[in-house]
Amino acid sequence: MKIFVLIIACLTSISATARQGYNIAGKVAGINPPTTLYLYSFDNGRHLLDSTVAHNGQFNFKGKVLHPLSVSIQIKKPRKSLSFFLENDNYEVLMQLYPKKDSIQGGSEMRIQQAYDAETASLDAEMLDLSRKYEKLPKEERIAEGEALDKLTEQKMAINYQYIRKYPSSLAVLHIMRPYFEVFNFNQLAELKALFSPDLVYSDVYTNLLALYEKKKTGFLVGGQAPDFSLPNPQGKAISLSFLKGKYTVIDFWASWCTPCRAAN
């Protein structure tokens, strides 16, 4: 009986916490006059969720969300913003004027994002440093740096997929992968679609993934007939693909910006 009562009490406590919604207790360092702050949501468009006035730099937002949201607290004068993922939880926020770093505590999505940022920080710094060196070199001397960048990119992508597999329903992880959607091919998008949970359907980032998957699915030609095209051979003579019909043909597509391609050719 005691165990049953304890379980009921725990469930009641969890339910009460969920009903309470979110509470954002914040401070804007270095601002004393009354200042208006705005809380915007950026999922499925930009929407104003709430506004409040900070007194002596102190402010508070309270409310309730149906699911995690990508949001931003914004100040218009002086111009300042802080982006984070909002859930029904308690948050402590410190906003500081540039160049000091803001801080935020609270929410499972933010804990996932912060863990990812910490794990990839040194890798990002190394990639940034190498990218700067790469850009300063003449194109014909970029091969070694380009190959090194490719290896670092592969390492970071491996970490990304570890997070997807560990947190398939995470809005934060979905946003981490968002920049890759447009450049991924059909097979890569199909893998993402299979890995991410359909529970994310509330997010326009997820529906954009599905839309790109369907779009690239229609242009996926593996196993189908190749479209005809014509290009000059090394002697300048135009050769069409249809001219080679019935013959085994190897076609090597590459671009001048592709480091491994430059090395091979």
PDB file of C-alpha atoms in Angstrom:
ATOM      1  CA  MET A   1       0.000   0.000   0.000  1.00  0.00           C
ATOM      2  CA  LYS A   2       2.833   2.392   0.865  1.00  0.00           C
ATOM      3  CA  ILE A   3       4.519   1.665  -2.489  1.00  0.00           C
ATOM      4  CA  PHE A   4       1.245   2.349  -4.312  1.00  0.00           C
ATOM      5  CA  VAL A   5       0.804   5.666  -2.493  1.00  0.00           C
ATOM      6  CA  LEU A   6       4.414   6.626  -3.286  1.00  0.00           C
ATOM      7  CA  ILE A   7       3.901   5.895  -7.004  1.00  0.00           C
ATOM      8  CA  ILE A   8       0.720   7.985  -7.047  1.00  0.00           C
ATOM      9  CA  ALA A   9       2.552  10.828  -5.308  1.00  0.00           C
ATOM     10  CA  CYS A  10       5.397  10.718  -7.866  1.00  0.00           C
ATOM     11  CA  LEU A  11       2.977  10.698 -10.784  1.00  0.00           C
ATOM     12  CA  THR A  12       1.071  13.596  -9.257  1.00  0.00           C
ATOM     13  CA  SER A  13       4.316  15.539  -8.836  1.00  0.00           C
ATOM     14  CA  ILE A  14       5.339  14.896 -12.462  1.00  0.00           C
ATOM     15  CA  SER A  15       1.881  15.875 -13.693  1.00  0.00           C
ATOM     16  CA  ALA A  16       1.965  19.070 -11.642  1.00  0.00           C
ATOM     17  CA  THR A  17       5.375  19.989 -13.058  1.00  0.00           C
ATOM     18  CA  ALA A  18       4.085  19.473 -16.595  1.00  0.00           C
ATOM     19  CA  ARG A  19       1.062  21.692 -15.884  1.00  0.00           C
ATOM     20  CA  GLN A  20       3.297  24.456 -14.574  1.00  0.00           C
ATOM     21  CA  GLY A  21       4.806  25.031 -18.001  1.00  0.00           C
ATOM     22  CA  TYR A  22       8.047  26.968 -18.393  1.00  0.00           C
ATOM     23  CA  ASN A  23       9.588  29.612 -16.156  1.00  0.00           C
ATOM     24  CA  ILE A  24      12.482  31.708 -17.496  1.00  0.00           C
ATOM     25  CA  ALA A  25      14.256  33.707 -14.795  1.00  0.00           C
ATOM     26  CA  GLY A  26      16.801  35.973 -16.421  1.00  0.00           C
ATOM     27  CA  LYS A  27      19.205  38.844 -16.036  1.00  0.00           C
ATOM     28  CA  VAL A  28      20.620  41.283 -18.586  1.00  0.00           C
ATOM     29  CA  ALA A  29      24.033  42.309 -17.263  1.00  0.00           C
ATOM     30  CA  GLY A  30      24.948  45.967 -17.639  1.00  0.00           C
ATOM     31  CA  ILE A  31      21.408  47.265 -18.256  1.00  0.00           C
ATOM     32  CA  ASN A  32      19.613  49.062 -15.400  1.00  0.00           C
ATOM     33  CA  PRO A  33      16.857  51.210 -16.996  1.00  0.00           C
ATOM     34  CA  PRO A  34      13.545  49.425 -17.718  1.00  0.00           C
ATOM     35  CA  THR A  35      14.059  47.453 -20.942  1.00  0.00           C
ATOM     36  CA  THR A  36      11.508  45.508 -23.001  1.00  0.00           C
ATOM     37  CA  LEU A  37      12.384  41.932 -23.959  1.00  0.00           C
ATOM     38  CA  TYR A  38      10.565  39.819 -26.547  1.00  0.00           C
ATOM     39  CA  LEU A  39      10.259  36.025 -26.666  1.00  0.00           C
ATOM     40  CA  TYR A  40       9.941  34.733 -30.249  1.00  0.00           C
ATOM     41  CA  SER A  41       9.355  31.223 -31.574  1.00  0.00           C
ATOM     42  CA  PHE A  42      11.017  30.235 -34.861  1.00  0.00           C
ATOM     43  CA  ASP A  43       9.370  26.894 -35.592  1.00  0.00           C
ATOM     44  CA  ASN A  44       6.866  27.150 -38.464  1.00  0.00           C
ATOM     45  CA  GLY A  45       7.642  30.841 -38.934  1.00  0.00           C
ATOM     46  CA  ARG A  46       8.460  33.681 -36.568  1.00  0.00           C
ATOM     47  CA  HIS A  47       5.876  34.205 -33.839  1.00  0.00           C
ATOM     48  CA  LEU A  48       5.845  36.476 -30.798  1.00  0.00           C
ATOM     49  CA  LEU A  49       5.137  34.334 -27.746  1.00  0.00           C
ATOM     50  CA  ASP A  50       5.427  36.970 -25.049  1.00  0.00           C
ATOM     51  CA  SER A  51       7.068  40.206 -23.958  1.00  0.00           C
ATOM     52  CA  THR A  52       8.174  41.543 -20.601  1.00  0.00           C
ATOM     53  CA  VAL A  53      10.035  44.469 -19.059  1.00  0.00           C
ATOM     54  CA  ALA A  54      13.342  44.004 -17.258  1.00  0.00           C
ATOM     55  CA  HIS A  55      13.845  46.131 -14.137  1.00  0.00           C
ATOM     56  CA  ASN A  56      17.427  46.536 -12.961  1.00  0.00           C
ATOM     57  CA  GLY A  57      18.290  43.900 -15.539  1.00  0.00           C
ATOM     58  CA  GLN A  58      15.971  41.267 -14.026  1.00  0.00           C
ATOM     59  CA  PHE A  59      13.199  39.691 -16.128  1.00  0.00           C
ATOM     60  CA  ASN A  60      10.868  36.712 -16.178  1.00  0.00           C
ATOM     61  CA  PHE A  61       8.816  34.798 -18.760  1.00  0.00           C
ATOM     62  CA  LYS A  62       6.154  32.245 -17.874  1.00  0.00           C
ATOM     63  CA  GLY A  63       3.978  30.107 -20.115  1.00  0.00           C
ATOM     64  CA  LYS A  64       3.365  26.655 -21.494  1.00  0.00           C
ATOM     65  CA  VAL A  65       4.315  24.947 -24.771  1.00  0.00           C
ATOM     66  CA  LEU A  66       2.852  21.844 -26.388  1.00  0.00           C
ATOM     67  CA  HIS A  67       6.271  20.624 -27.533  1.00  0.00           C
ATOM     68  CA  PRO A  68       9.885  21.850 -27.624  1.00  0.00           C
ATOM     69  CA  LEU A  69      10.381  25.082 -29.579  1.00  0.00           C
ATOM     70  CA  SER A  70      13.304  26.920 -31.114  1.00  0.00           C
ATOM     71  CA  VAL A  71      13.051  30.378 -29.528  1.00  0.00           C
ATOM     72  CA  SER A  72      14.943  33.609 -29.063  1.00  0.00           C
ATOM     73  CA  ILE A  73      14.868  36.301 -26.394  1.00  0.00           C
ATOM     74  CA  GLN A  74      15.467  39.643 -28.126  1.00  0.00           C
ATOM     75  CA  ILE A  75      16.218  43.184 -27.004  1.00  0.00           C
ATOM     76  CA  LYS A  76      15.848  45.956 -29.562  1.00  0.00           C
ATOM     77  CA  LYS A  77      17.853  48.668 -27.761  1.00  0.00           C
ATOM     78  CA  PRO A  78      20.652  47.789 -27.377  1.00  0.00           C
ATOM     79  CA  ARG A  79      20.287  45.081 -30.032  1.00  0.00           C
ATOM     80  CA  LYS A  80      20.804  41.719 -28.381  1.00  0.00           C
ATOM     81  CA  SER A  81      19.403  38.203 -28.739  1.00  0.00           C
ATOM     82  CA  LEU A  82      19.792  34.760 -27.186  1.00  0.00           C
ATOM     83  CA  SER A  83      18.580  31.631 -29.004  1.00  0.00           C
ATOM     84  CA  PHE A  84      17.760  28.358 -27.255  1.00  0.00           C
ATOM     85  CA  PHE A  85      15.309  25.455 -27.128  1.00  0.00           C
ATOM     86  CA  LEU A  86      12.281  25.987 -24.900  1.00  0.00           C
ATOM     87  CA  GLU A  87      10.380  23.265 -23.020  1.00  0.00           C
ATOM     88  CA  ASN A  88       8.112  23.156 -19.993  1.00  0.00           C
ATOM     89  CA  ASP A  89      10.950  23.495 -17.514  1.00  0.00           C
ATOM     90  CA  ASN A  90      12.733  26.042 -15.324  1.00  0.00           C
ATOM     91  CA  TYR A  91      15.446  28.141 -16.970  1.00  0.00           C
ATOM     92  CA  GLU A  92      18.123  30.467 -15.635  1.00  0.00           C
ATOM     93  CA  VAL A  93      19.392  32.934 -18.239  1.00  0.00           C
ATOM     94  CA  LEU A  94      22.227  35.448 -18.186  1.00  0.00           C
ATOM     95  CA  MET A  95      22.464  37.786 -21.178  1.00  0.00           C
ATOM     96  CA  GLN A  96      25.615  39.861 -21.471  1.00  0.00           C
ATOM     97  CA  LEU A  97      26.633  42.576 -23.871  1.00  0.00           C
ATOM     98  CA  TYR A  98      29.246  41.613 -26.481  1.00  0.00           C
ATOM     99  CA  PRO A  99      31.879  40.203 -26.278  1.00  0.00           C
ATOM    100  CA  LYS A 100      30.998  38.440 -23.032  1.00  0.00           C
ATOM    101  CA  LYS A 101      29.353  35.041 -23.351  1.00  0.00           C
ATOM    102  CA  ASP A 102      25.705  34.423 -22.477  1.00  0.00           C
ATOM    103  CA  SER A 103      24.688  31.451 -20.356  1.00  0.00           C
ATOM    104  CA  ILE A 104      21.528  29.396 -20.024  1.00  0.00           C
ATOM    105  CA  GLN A 105      20.601  26.461 -17.818  1.00  0.00           C
ATOM    106  CA  GLY A 106      17.509  24.273 -18.050  1.00  0.00           C
ATOM    107  CA  GLY A 107      15.655  21.924 -20.374  1.00  0.00           C
ATOM    108  CA  SER A 108      16.678  18.521 -21.747  1.00  0.00           C
ATOM    109  CA  GLU A 109      17.073  19.886 -25.289  1.00  0.00           C
ATOM    110  CA  MET A 110      19.550  22.511 -24.098  1.00  0.00           C
ATOM    111  CA  ARG A 111      21.487  19.866 -22.182  1.00  0.00           C
ATOM    112  CA  ILE A 112      21.774  17.826 -25.389  1.00  0.00           C
ATOM    113  CA  GLN A 113      22.878  20.905 -27.356  1.00  0.00           C
ATOM    114  CA  GLN A 114      25.431  21.915 -24.734  1.00  0.00           C
ATOM    115  CA  ALA A 115      26.861  18.384 -24.533  1.00  0.00           C
ATOM    116  CA  TYR A 116      27.218  18.340 -28.329  1.00  0.00           C
ATOM    117  CA  ASP A 117      28.855  21.785 -28.383  1.00  0.00           C
ATOM    118  CA  ALA A 118      31.363  20.705 -25.729  1.00  0.00           C
ATOM    119  CA  GLU A 119      32.187  17.483 -27.574  1.00  0.00           C
ATOM    120  CA  THR A 120      32.748  19.189 -30.944  1.00  0.00           C
ATOM    121  CA  ALA A 121      34.364  22.452 -29.745  1.00  0.00           C
ATOM    122  CA  SER A 122      37.996  21.421 -30.313  1.00  0.00           C
ATOM    123  CA  LEU A 123      37.114  19.837 -33.645  1.00  0.00           C
ATOM    124  CA  ASP A 124      35.339  23.010 -34.796  1.00  0.00           C
ATOM    125  CA  ALA A 125      38.327  25.128 -33.769  1.00  0.00           C
ATOM    126  CA  GLU A 126      40.692  22.865 -35.699  1.00  0.00           C
ATOM    127  CA  MET A 127      38.448  22.971 -38.784  1.00  0.00           C
ATOM    128  CA  LEU A 128      38.186  26.769 -38.626  1.00  0.00           C
ATOM    129  CA  ASP A 129      41.958  27.181 -38.374  1.00  0.00           C
ATOM    130  CA  LEU A 130      42.551  24.782 -41.274  1.00  0.00           C
ATOM    131  CA  SER A 131      39.824  26.452 -43.374  1.00  0.00           C
ATOM    132  CA  ARG A 132      41.550  29.817 -42.999  1.00  0.00           C
ATOM    133  CA  LYS A 133      44.833  28.332 -44.174  1.00  0.00           C
ATOM    134  CA  TYR A 134      43.042  26.594 -47.045  1.00  0.00           C
ATOM    135  CA  GLU A 135      41.446  29.831 -48.288  1.00  0.00           C
ATOM    136  CA  LYS A 136      44.797  31.653 -48.348  1.00  0.00           C
ATOM    137  CA  LEU A 137      46.489  29.033 -50.536  1.00  0.00           C
ATOM    138  CA  PRO A 138      46.438  29.021 -54.371  1.00  0.00           C
ATOM    139  CA  LYS A 139      43.918  26.472 -55.697  1.00  0.00           C
ATOM    140  CA  GLU A 140      46.645  24.174 -57.023  1.00  0.00           C
ATOM    141  CA  GLU A 141      48.247  23.971 -53.543  1.00  0.00           C
ATOM    142  CA  ARG A 142      45.134  23.144 -51.522  1.00  0.00           C
ATOM    143  CA  ILE A 143      45.163  19.345 -51.901  1.00  0.00           C
ATOM    144  CA  ALA A 144      46.785  18.418 -48.568  1.00  0.00           C
ATOM    145  CA  GLU A 145      44.696  20.899 -46.552  1.00  0.00           C
ATOM    146  CA  GLY A 146      41.558  19.829 -48.415  1.00  0.00           C
ATOM    147  CA  GLU A 147      42.125  16.173 -47.568  1.00  0.00           C
ATOM    148  CA  ALA A 148      42.745  17.088 -43.915  1.00  0.00           C
ATOM    149  CA  LEU A 149      39.488  19.079 -43.856  1.00  0.00           C
ATOM    150  CA  ASP A 150      37.628  16.123 -45.362  1.00  0.00           C
ATOM    151  CA  LYS A 151      38.898  13.861 -42.557  1.00  0.00           C
ATOM    152  CA  LEU A 152      37.851  16.349 -39.871  1.00  0.00           C
ATOM    153  CA  THR A 153      34.430  16.677 -41.508  1.00  0.00           C
ATOM    154  CA  GLU A 154      34.045  12.898 -41.434  1.00  0.00           C
ATOM    155  CA  GLN A 155      34.917  12.871 -37.724  1.00  0.00           C
ATOM    156  CA  LYS A 156      32.309  15.508 -36.950  1.00  0.00           C
ATOM    157  CA  MET A 157      29.680  13.757 -39.048  1.00  0.00           C
ATOM    158  CA  ALA A 158      30.348  10.550 -37.109  1.00  0.00           C
ATOM    159  CA  ILE A 159      29.621  12.446 -33.877  1.00  0.00           C
ATOM    160  CA  ASN A 160      26.452  13.885 -35.441  1.00  0.00           C
ATOM    161  CA  TYR A 161      25.134  10.429 -36.260  1.00  0.00           C
ATOM    162  CA  GLN A 162      25.965   9.216 -32.756  1.00  0.00           C
ATOM    163  CA  TYR A 163      23.687  11.953 -31.417  1.00  0.00           C
ATOM    164  CA  ILE A 164      20.919  11.137 -33.892  1.00  0.00           C
ATOM    165  CA  ARG A 165      20.938   7.490 -32.838  1.00  0.00           C
ATOM    166  CA  LYS A 166      21.015   8.397 -29.151  1.00  0.00           C
ATOM    167  CA  TYR A 167      18.375  11.171 -29.359  1.00  0.00           C
ATOM    168  CA  PRO A 168      16.140  10.420 -32.390  1.00  0.00           C
ATOM    169  CA  SER A 169      13.319  12.626 -31.036  1.00  0.00           C
ATOM    170  CA  SER A 170      15.534  15.623 -30.197  1.00  0.00           C
ATOM    171  CA  LEU A 171      14.707  18.986 -31.751  1.00  0.00           C
ATOM    172  CA  ALA A 172      18.234  20.152 -30.918  1.00  0.00           C
ATOM    173  CA  VAL A 173      19.831  17.297 -32.882  1.00  0.00           C
ATOM    174  CA  LEU A 174      17.421  17.917 -35.766  1.00  0.00           C
ATOM    175  CA  HIS A 175      18.622  21.533 -35.900  1.00  0.00           C
ATOM    176  CA  ILE A 176      22.246  20.364 -35.790  1.00  0.00           C
ATOM    177  CA  MET A 177      21.637  18.380 -38.982  1.00  0.00           C
ATOM    178  CA  ARG A 178      19.537  21.074 -40.673  1.00  0.00           C
ATOM    179  CA  PRO A 179      22.413  22.700 -42.657  1.00  0.00           C
ATOM    180  CA  TYR A 180      23.143  19.371 -44.376  1.00  0.00           C
ATOM    181  CA  PHE A 181      19.654  18.744 -45.768  1.00  0.00           C
ATOM    182  CA  GLU A 182      20.097  20.698 -49.006  1.00  0.00           C
ATOM    183  CA  VAL A 183      23.476  19.163 -49.890  1.00  0.00           C
ATOM    184  CA  PHE A 184      22.671  15.561 -48.933  1.00  0.00           C
ATOM    185  CA  ASN A 185      21.823  13.151 -51.726  1.00  0.00           C
ATOM    186  CA  PHE A 186      18.756  10.918 -51.751  1.00  0.00           C
ATOM    187  CA  ASN A 187      20.412   8.007 -49.927  1.00  0.00           C
ATOM    188  CA  GLN A 188      21.685  10.280 -47.169  1.00  0.00           C
ATOM    189  CA  LEU A 189      18.265  11.898 -46.747  1.00  0.00           C
ATOM    190  CA  ALA A 190      16.654   8.462 -46.674  1.00  0.00           C
ATOM    191  CA  GLU A 191      18.984   7.476 -43.831  1.00  0.00           C
ATOM    192  CA  LEU A 192      18.134  10.630 -41.866  1.00  0.00           C
ATOM    193  CA  LYS A 193      14.432  10.052 -42.430  1.00  0.00           C
ATOM    194  CA  ALA A 194      14.788   6.526 -41.060  1.00  0.00           C
ATOM    195  CA  LEU A 195      16.820   7.642 -38.033  1.00  0.00           C
ATOM    196  CA  PHE A 196      14.779  10.640 -36.859  1.00  0.00           C
ATOM    197  CA  SER A 197      11.527   9.941 -35.039  1.00  0.00           C
ATOM    198  CA  PRO A 198       8.197  10.925 -36.656  1.00  0.00           C
ATOM    199  CA  ASP A 199       7.424  12.524 -33.276  1.00  0.00           C
ATOM    200  CA  LEU A 200       9.296  15.564 -34.667  1.00  0.00           C
ATOM    201  CA  VAL A 201       6.541  16.199 -37.216  1.00  0.00           C
ATOM    202  CA  TYR A 202       5.528  19.314 -35.241  1.00  0.00           C
ATOM    203  CA  SER A 203       8.736  21.022 -36.458  1.00  0.00           C
ATOM    204  CA  ASP A 204       9.009  22.675 -39.863  1.00  0.00           C
ATOM    205  CA  VAL A 205      12.646  21.501 -39.937  1.00  0.00           C
ATOM    206  CA  TYR A 206      11.426  17.892 -39.933  1.00  0.00           C
ATOM    207  CA  THR A 207       8.733  18.520 -42.556  1.00  0.00           C
ATOM    208  CA  ASN A 208      11.402  20.225 -44.694  1.00  0.00           C
ATOM    209  CA  LEU A 209      13.498  17.052 -44.414  1.00  0.00           C
ATOM    210  CA  LEU A 210      10.526  14.993 -45.634  1.00  0.00           C
ATOM    211  CA  ALA A 211       9.866  17.410 -48.502  1.00  0.00           C
ATOM    212  CA  LEU A 212      13.506  17.305 -49.667  1.00  0.00           C
ATOM    213  CA  TYR A 213      13.450  13.512 -49.411  1.00  0.00           C
ATOM    214  CA  GLU A 214      10.397  13.327 -51.701  1.00  0.00           C
ATOM    215  CA  LYS A 215      11.885  15.889 -54.108  1.00  0.00           C
ATOM    216  CA  LYS A 216      15.191  14.046 -54.484  1.00  0.00           C
ATOM    217  CA  LYS A 217      13.406  10.716 -54.649  1.00  0.00           C
ATOM    218  CA  THR A 218      11.879  11.716 -57.996  1.00  0.00           C
ATOM    219  CA  GLY A 219      15.335  12.555 -59.369  1.00  0.00           C
ATOM    220  CA  PHE A 220      17.037   9.418 -58.082  1.00  0.00           C
ATOM    221  CA  LEU A 221      18.285   7.649 -61.231  1.00  0.00           C
ATOM    222  CA  VAL A 222      20.296   4.722 -59.827  1.00  0.00           C
ATOM    223  CA  GLY A 223      19.099   1.616 -61.683  1.00  0.00           C
ATOM    224  CA  GLY A 224      17.277   3.688 -64.283  1.00  0.00           C
ATOM    225  CA  GLN A 225      18.213   4.971 -67.722  1.00  0.00           C
ATOM    226  CA  ALA A 226      20.817   7.732 -67.720  1.00  0.00           C
ATOM    227  CA  PRO A 227      19.771  11.006 -69.394  1.00  0.00           C
ATOM    228  CA  ASP A 228      21.563  11.779 -72.633  1.00  0.00           C
ATOM    229  CA  PHE A 229      24.137  14.560 -72.722  1.00  0.00           C
ATOM    230  CA  SER A 230      26.995  15.751 -74.909  1.00  0.00           C
ATOM    231  CA  LEU A 231      30.460  17.004 -73.898  1.00  0.00           C
ATOM    232  CA  PRO A 232      33.758  17.596 -75.731  1.00  0.00           C
ATOM    233  CA  ASN A 233      36.482  14.950 -75.467  1.00  0.00           C
ATOM    234  CA  PRO A 234      40.181  15.900 -74.903  1.00  0.00           C
ATOM    235  CA  GLN A 235      40.483  16.545 -78.657  1.00  0.00           C
ATOM    236  CA  GLY A 236      37.524  18.948 -78.589  1.00  0.00           C
ATOM    237  CA  LYS A 237      35.101  16.649 -80.429  1.00  0.00           C
ATOM    238  CA  ALA A 238      31.556  16.517 -79.033  1.00  0.00           C
ATOM    239  CA  ILE A 239      30.637  13.048 -77.758  1.00  0.00           C
ATOM    240  CA  SER A 240      27.134  12.180 -76.622  1.00  0.00           C
ATOM    241  CA  LEU A 241      26.260   9.438 -74.160  1.00  0.00           C
ATOM    242  CA  SER A 242      23.866   7.898 -76.675  1.00  0.00           C
ATOM    243  CA  PHE A 243      26.801   7.525 -79.124  1.00  0.00           C
ATOM    244  CA  LEU A 244      28.338   5.094 -76.623  1.00  0.00           C
ATOM    245  CA  LYS A 245      25.171   2.995 -76.296  1.00  0.00           C
ATOM    246  CA  GLY A 246      25.921  -0.728 -76.140  1.00  0.00           C
ATOM    247  CA  LYS A 247      29.501  -0.167 -74.976  1.00  0.00           C
ATOM    248  CA  TYR A 248      30.840  -0.465 -71.432  1.00  0.00           C
ATOM    249  CA  THR A 249      31.684   3.098 -70.463  1.00  0.00           C
ATOM    250  CA  VAL A 250      33.236   4.574 -67.342  1.00  0.00           C
ATOM    251  CA  ILE A 251      32.421   8.250 -66.794  1.00  0.00           C
ATOM    252  CA  ASP A 252      34.333  10.199 -64.156  1.00  0.00           C
ATOM    253  CA  PHE A 253      32.494  13.336 -63.005  1.00  0.00           C
ATOM    254  CA  TRP A 254      34.584  15.816 -61.045  1.00  0.00           C
ATOM    255  CA  ALA A 255      34.861  19.523 -60.340  1.00  0.00           C
ATOM    256  CA  SER A 256      37.822  21.885 -60.013  1.00  0.00           C
ATOM    257  CA  TRP A 257      36.933  22.587 -56.352  1.00  0.00           C
ATOM    258  CA  CYS A 258      36.990  18.861 -55.438  1.00  0.00           C
ATOM    259  CA  THR A 259      40.317  18.172 -53.681  1.00  0.00           C
ATOM    260  CA  PRO A 260      40.454  14.362 -54.215  1.00  0.00           C
ATOM    261  CA  CYS A 261      39.373  14.889 -57.839  1.00  0.00           C
ATOM    262  CA  ARG A 262      42.187  17.355 -58.452  1.00  0.00           C
ATOM    263  CA  ALA A 263      44.646  14.900 -56.940  1.00  0.00           C
ATOM    264  CA  ALA A 264      43.404  12.036 -59.130  1.00  0.00           C
ATOM    265  CA  ASN A 265      43.398  14.049 -62.340  1.00  0.00           C
TER     266      ASN A 265
END
